């Protein structure tokens, strides 16, 4: 049997190399994981709060324009569009010139206004005369009522014609009339182009919507009707912002059951100053049920990590000190998971990039 005898210097080198490797691994394991700057930038942290256990239901809905703040512009005259100054999605201000139209009808409106104003002046004089004769006992009450009615009709006609003319502005240099935006908002539809012919009272030329607040139209099934009422506070979530909940209020509940869709329609009014809610988007409307089931520690669902059939959270101390904690839920709704052990009130849990940090921490174990 042959034995291999290594020189002493070689054995020493192998031993030193082994010690260096062990030392290097030990240093790596002992060094804490610190959250990198690029991860910290998008990091969100929330406190664990002791709060009432709430059950919830989720209804589906669709984000819609606030119809009270949406104006479809329908032409009052026939004519030809000579110039268009806007595109879909543009932000426009009330009174801003959006298009030019050539039309002979507008001059007729101006003539109508002058004629109606003359008729109104004569009707007012007639009313004064009739009132004087009625006081003198010469005219009957019927004649007085007829005179008053004539003035009211003409006043309404003059007001309507003036309102219509205010929607246009003459451009003497081109012989055209200018179409102005009726409100401040965004152009959400457009059905005109240079050279297109328009007819009075037909399809809207364009639509302007104020998107600073929107509606969410929700479908309420028969099983959920008893939970829905006006002025109820709700939370709304969307696929575009899955980690964010928007607060809203039920502003209207229909009293007519839709027999075709088998639902009751309800309307939620939402503040939309950040412009994150786009009409046409699908939405989930979360309604907290008012039933007392005691209190427990509430952890945002966004913080929960499910791994190896167990729920975990990452507790944040500082950038270089985090802990993985296992939790056992006792209740859950669409926003919170409730627990009563292994975590303390006011502990901070990571709700964004938590999976990335969890994997970094578990790789060091």
Coordinates of C-alpha atoms in Angstrom, one line a residue:
X1 CA 0.0 0.0 0.0
X2 CA 1.4 3.4 -1.0
X3 CA 1.0 6.4 1.2
X4 CA 1.2 10.0 -0.2
X5 CA 3.3 12.3 2.0
X6 CA 2.6 16.0 1.3
X7 CA 5.4 18.5 1.9
X8 CA 4.9 20.6 5.1
X9 CA 4.7 23.9 3.2
X10 CA 1.8 22.5 1.1
X11 CA -0.2 21.3 4.1
X12 CA 0.3 24.7 5.7
X13 CA -0.9 26.5 2.6
X14 CA -4.0 24.2 2.4
X15 CA -4.7 24.8 6.1
X16 CA -4.4 28.6 5.7
X17 CA -6.6 28.6 2.6
X18 CA -9.3 26.7 4.5
X19 CA -9.1 29.1 7.4
X20 CA -9.5 32.1 5.1
X21 CA -12.6 30.5 3.5
X22 CA -14.2 29.8 6.9
X23 CA -13.4 33.3 8.1
X24 CA -14.9 34.8 4.9
X25 CA -18.1 32.9 5.2
X26 CA -18.4 33.8 8.8
X27 CA -18.0 37.4 8.1
X28 CA -20.7 37.3 5.4
X29 CA -23.2 35.6 7.7
X30 CA -22.5 38.0 10.6
X31 CA -22.9 41.1 8.4
X32 CA -26.5 42.4 8.5
X33 CA -28.5 42.9 5.3
X34 CA -29.0 46.6 4.6
X35 CA -31.8 47.7 2.3
X36 CA -30.2 49.2 -0.9
X37 CA -31.0 52.8 -1.8
X38 CA -32.9 51.8 -4.9
X39 CA -35.1 49.4 -2.9
X40 CA -35.5 51.9 -0.1
X41 CA -36.8 54.6 -2.5
X42 CA -40.0 52.6 -3.1
X43 CA -40.3 51.1 0.4
X44 CA -43.6 51.5 2.2
X45 CA -44.0 50.7 5.9
X46 CA -47.1 50.6 8.0
X47 CA -47.7 50.2 11.7
X48 CA -49.6 47.3 13.2
X49 CA -52.7 48.7 14.9
X50 CA -55.1 47.2 17.4
X51 CA -58.5 47.7 15.8
X52 CA -62.0 46.2 15.7
X53 CA -62.2 43.0 13.6
X54 CA -64.3 43.9 10.5
X55 CA -65.8 41.6 8.0
X56 CA -66.3 43.0 4.5
X57 CA -68.0 42.3 1.2
X58 CA -66.6 43.1 -2.3
X59 CA -68.8 44.3 -5.1
X60 CA -67.7 44.9 -8.7
X61 CA -68.1 48.1 -10.5
X62 CA -66.9 50.4 -13.3
X63 CA -65.5 53.9 -13.1
X64 CA -67.6 56.4 -15.0
X65 CA -67.6 60.1 -15.7
X66 CA -69.4 62.4 -13.2
X67 CA -72.4 63.1 -15.4
X68 CA -73.1 66.3 -13.5
X69 CA -69.7 67.6 -14.7
X70 CA -69.7 66.2 -18.2
X71 CA -71.0 68.3 -21.2
X72 CA -71.5 66.9 -24.7
X73 CA -71.4 69.8 -27.1
X74 CA -74.3 69.5 -29.6
X75 CA -74.4 72.1 -32.4
X76 CA -77.4 74.4 -32.5
X77 CA -76.8 75.2 -36.1
X78 CA -76.0 73.7 -39.5
X79 CA -72.6 74.5 -41.0
X80 CA -69.1 73.4 -42.0
X81 CA -66.2 73.1 -39.6
X82 CA -63.3 75.2 -40.9
X83 CA -60.8 74.7 -38.1
X84 CA -60.3 72.4 -35.1
X85 CA -57.9 73.4 -32.2
X86 CA -58.0 70.3 -30.0
X87 CA -57.4 66.6 -29.7
X88 CA -58.8 63.9 -27.4
X89 CA -57.3 64.0 -24.0
X90 CA -56.5 67.8 -24.1
X91 CA -57.1 69.9 -21.0
X92 CA -59.2 72.9 -21.9
X93 CA -60.6 75.8 -20.0
X94 CA -64.1 77.3 -20.0
X95 CA -64.4 79.8 -22.8
X96 CA -61.4 78.4 -24.7
X97 CA -61.8 78.5 -28.5
X98 CA -62.0 74.9 -29.8
X99 CA -63.2 75.2 -33.3
X100 CA -64.6 77.5 -36.1
X101 CA -67.8 76.9 -38.0
X102 CA -69.3 78.6 -41.1
X103 CA -73.0 78.9 -40.7
X104 CA -75.8 81.1 -41.9
X105 CA -78.0 79.9 -39.1
X106 CA -76.1 82.0 -36.5
X107 CA -77.1 85.2 -38.2
X108 CA -80.7 84.0 -38.0
X109 CA -80.3 83.5 -34.2
X110 CA -79.1 87.0 -33.9
X111 CA -82.1 88.3 -35.8
X112 CA -84.4 86.1 -33.6
X113 CA -82.8 87.7 -30.5
X114 CA -83.4 91.2 -31.8
X115 CA -87.0 90.4 -32.7
X116 CA -87.7 88.7 -29.4
X117 CA -86.2 91.6 -27.4
X118 CA -88.5 94.0 -29.3
X119 CA -91.5 91.8 -28.6
X120 CA -90.6 91.5 -24.9
X121 CA -90.3 95.3 -24.6
X122 CA -93.8 95.7 -26.2
X123 CA -95.2 93.0 -23.9
X124 CA -93.9 94.6 -20.8
X125 CA -95.5 97.9 -21.8
X126 CA -98.7 96.1 -22.5
X127 CA -98.5 94.4 -19.0
X128 CA -98.0 97.8 -17.3
X129 CA -101.0 99.2 -19.1
X130 CA -103.1 96.2 -18.3
X131 CA -102.1 96.3 -14.6
X132 CA -103.1 100.0 -14.4
X133 CA -106.5 99.3 -16.0
X134 CA -107.0 96.3 -13.7
X135 CA -106.4 98.5 -10.7
X136 CA -108.9 101.0 -12.2
X137 CA -111.4 98.2 -12.7
X138 CA -111.3 98.4 -16.5
X139 CA -109.5 95.1 -17.3
X140 CA -110.3 91.7 -16.0
X141 CA -108.1 89.4 -13.9
X142 CA -108.0 87.0 -16.9
X143 CA -106.5 89.8 -19.2
X144 CA -103.9 90.6 -16.5
X145 CA -102.9 86.9 -16.2
X146 CA -102.6 86.6 -20.0
X147 CA -100.4 89.7 -20.2
X148 CA -98.1 88.4 -17.4
X149 CA -97.9 85.0 -19.2
X150 CA -96.9 86.6 -22.5
X151 CA -94.0 88.5 -20.7
X152 CA -92.8 85.3 -19.0
X153 CA -92.8 83.4 -22.3
X154 CA -90.9 86.1 -24.1
X155 CA -88.4 86.4 -21.2
X156 CA -87.7 82.7 -21.4
X157 CA -87.2 82.9 -25.2
X158 CA -84.8 85.8 -25.0
X159 CA -82.8 84.1 -22.2
X160 CA -82.5 80.8 -24.2
X161 CA -81.5 82.7 -27.4
X162 CA -78.8 84.7 -25.5
X163 CA -77.5 81.5 -23.9
X164 CA -77.2 79.9 -27.3
X165 CA -75.4 82.9 -28.8
X166 CA -73.0 83.0 -25.9
X167 CA -71.8 79.6 -27.0
X168 CA -70.5 81.2 -30.2
X169 CA -68.3 84.2 -30.9
X170 CA -68.1 86.0 -34.3
X171 CA -64.7 86.2 -36.0
X172 CA -65.1 89.1 -38.4
X173 CA -61.7 88.5 -40.2
X174 CA -62.7 85.0 -41.4
X175 CA -66.5 85.4 -41.4
X176 CA -66.7 82.4 -39.1
X177 CA -68.1 81.8 -35.7
X178 CA -66.0 80.4 -32.9
X179 CA -67.1 77.4 -30.8
X180 CA -66.0 77.7 -27.1
X181 CA -65.5 75.1 -24.4
X182 CA -68.6 75.1 -22.1
X183 CA -66.6 74.0 -19.0
X184 CA -63.1 73.4 -17.8
X185 CA -62.0 69.8 -18.1
X186 CA -60.7 67.2 -20.5
X187 CA -61.8 66.4 -24.0
X188 CA -63.1 62.8 -23.7
X189 CA -64.7 62.4 -27.1
X190 CA -64.3 64.1 -30.5
X191 CA -66.4 63.7 -33.7
X192 CA -65.4 66.6 -35.9
X193 CA -62.5 67.4 -38.2
X194 CA -61.6 70.2 -40.6
X195 CA -64.1 70.2 -43.5
X196 CA -66.8 68.1 -41.7
X197 CA -70.4 69.0 -42.0
X198 CA -72.5 69.3 -38.9
X199 CA -76.2 69.4 -38.4
X200 CA -78.1 71.1 -35.6
X201 CA -79.3 68.8 -32.8
X202 CA -77.5 65.7 -34.0
X203 CA -74.5 63.8 -32.5
X204 CA -72.2 65.7 -30.0
X205 CA -69.3 67.3 -31.8
X206 CA -67.2 66.7 -28.7
X207 CA -67.5 66.1 -25.0
X208 CA -65.7 67.8 -22.1
X209 CA -65.5 66.2 -18.7
X210 CA -64.3 67.5 -15.4
X211 CA -62.4 64.5 -14.0
X212 CA -61.6 66.0 -10.6
X213 CA -64.1 63.6 -9.2
X214 CA -65.7 60.5 -10.8
X215 CA -68.4 58.0 -10.2
X216 CA -68.1 54.3 -9.6
X217 CA -71.2 52.5 -10.7
X218 CA -71.5 49.3 -8.7
X219 CA -73.6 46.2 -9.1
X220 CA -75.5 45.2 -6.0
X221 CA -76.8 41.7 -6.0
X222 CA -79.9 40.7 -4.0
X223 CA -77.8 39.0 -1.3
X224 CA -75.9 42.2 -0.6
X225 CA -78.8 44.7 -0.8
X226 CA -79.3 44.9 2.9
X227 CA -75.8 46.2 3.4
X228 CA -76.0 49.1 0.9
X229 CA -77.3 52.5 1.9
X230 CA -76.7 56.2 1.0
X231 CA -73.7 58.0 2.6
X232 CA -72.0 54.7 3.4
X233 CA -68.2 55.0 3.3
X234 CA -66.4 52.5 1.0
X235 CA -62.9 51.6 -0.2
X236 CA -62.2 51.2 -3.9
X237 CA -59.3 49.3 -5.5
X238 CA -58.2 48.9 -9.1
X239 CA -55.9 46.6 -11.1
X240 CA -53.8 49.6 -12.0
X241 CA -53.0 50.4 -8.3
X242 CA -53.4 47.0 -6.5
X243 CA -51.6 48.3 -3.3
X244 CA -53.7 51.4 -3.0
X245 CA -57.2 52.0 -1.7
X246 CA -59.3 55.0 -2.6
X247 CA -62.0 56.4 -0.2
X248 CA -65.4 57.0 -1.5
X249 CA -69.1 57.5 -0.4
X250 CA -72.2 55.9 -1.8
X251 CA -74.1 58.9 -3.1
X252 CA -77.1 57.2 -4.7
X253 CA -78.8 53.9 -4.5
X254 CA -81.3 53.1 -7.2
X255 CA -84.8 52.0 -6.2
X256 CA -85.3 50.1 -9.4
X257 CA -84.0 46.5 -9.7
X258 CA -82.5 45.8 -13.1
X259 CA -84.3 42.7 -14.2
X260 CA -81.9 41.9 -17.0
X261 CA -78.6 42.1 -15.1
X262 CA -80.3 41.0 -11.9
X263 CA -78.7 43.8 -9.9
X264 CA -79.4 47.0 -8.2
X265 CA -77.3 49.9 -9.3
X266 CA -75.5 52.2 -6.7
X267 CA -73.3 55.2 -7.3
X268 CA -70.1 56.0 -5.4
X269 CA -68.6 59.5 -5.7
X270 CA -64.8 59.5 -5.7
X271 CA -62.3 62.4 -5.4
X272 CA -59.9 62.1 -8.3
X273 CA -57.5 65.0 -7.9
X274 CA -54.5 62.8 -8.6
X275 CA -56.2 61.6 -11.8
X276 CA -55.5 57.9 -11.1
X277 CA -59.1 56.8 -11.7
X278 CA -59.9 56.6 -15.4
X279 CA -63.4 56.2 -16.7
X280 CA -63.9 52.7 -18.1
X281 CA -61.6 51.0 -15.6
X282 CA -63.0 48.1 -13.6
X283 CA -63.0 48.5 -9.8
X284 CA -63.6 46.5 -6.7
X285 CA -65.8 48.3 -4.1
X286 CA -65.1 47.1 -0.5
X287 CA -67.8 47.6 2.1
X288 CA -67.0 47.0 5.8
X289 CA -69.9 45.2 7.6
X290 CA -71.0 46.7 10.9
X291 CA -70.7 43.7 13.2
X292 CA -68.7 43.7 16.4
X293 CA -66.3 40.7 16.7
X294 CA -63.9 42.2 19.2
X295 CA -60.4 43.7 18.6
X296 CA -57.2 42.3 17.3
X297 CA -53.9 43.4 15.8
X298 CA -54.4 44.4 12.2
X299 CA -51.7 43.8 9.6
X300 CA -52.2 45.2 6.0
X301 CA -52.7 42.4 3.6
X302 CA -50.0 43.8 1.4
X303 CA -47.5 42.9 4.1
X304 CA -48.3 39.2 4.2
X305 CA -45.9 36.6 2.6
X306 CA -47.1 33.1 2.1
X307 CA -44.3 30.5 2.0
X308 CA -44.1 26.8 2.8
X309 CA -47.8 26.8 4.0
X310 CA -47.1 29.5 6.5
X311 CA -47.8 33.3 6.7
X312 CA -44.9 35.7 7.4
X313 CA -44.3 39.4 7.7
X314 CA -41.1 41.4 7.6
X315 CA -40.8 43.6 10.6
X316 CA -38.8 46.8 10.0
X317 CA -36.5 48.2 12.7
X318 CA -34.1 50.3 10.5
X319 CA -32.5 49.9 7.1
X320 CA -30.0 47.3 8.4
X321 CA -32.2 45.5 10.9
X322 CA -35.4 43.6 9.8
X323 CA -37.0 40.5 11.2
X324 CA -39.1 37.7 9.7
X325 CA -42.1 36.8 11.9
X326 CA -44.5 34.0 11.3
X327 CA -48.2 34.8 12.0
X328 CA -51.4 32.9 12.5
X329 CA -54.4 34.8 11.2
X330 CA -57.6 34.7 13.3
X331 CA -59.7 36.7 10.8
X332 CA -59.2 38.5 7.5
X333 CA -61.0 41.0 5.2
X334 CA -60.0 42.7 1.9
X335 CA -57.7 45.2 3.7
X336 CA -56.4 43.6 6.9
X337 CA -55.3 40.3 8.3
X338 CA -56.0 40.0 12.1
X339 CA -53.6 38.2 14.5
X340 CA -53.2 38.1 18.3
X341 CA -49.7 36.7 18.7
X342 CA -46.0 36.9 17.7
X343 CA -46.3 40.6 16.8
X344 CA -46.8 43.8 18.9
X345 CA -48.9 46.9 18.4
X346 CA -46.9 49.7 16.7
X347 CA -44.5 47.2 15.1
X348 CA -43.7 48.3 11.6
X349 CA -44.2 45.9 8.7
X350 CA -43.0 46.3 5.2
X351 CA -45.8 46.5 2.6
X352 CA -43.8 47.0 -0.6
X353 CA -40.7 45.1 -1.8
X354 CA -41.4 42.8 1.2
X355 CA -40.8 39.6 -0.8
X356 CA -37.4 40.9 -2.1
X357 CA -36.3 41.6 1.5
X358 CA -37.7 38.4 2.8
X359 CA -35.7 36.4 0.2
X360 CA -32.5 38.3 1.1
X361 CA -33.0 37.5 4.8
X362 CA -33.9 33.8 4.3
X363 CA -30.8 33.3 2.1
X364 CA -28.7 34.4 5.1
X365 CA -30.2 31.8 7.4

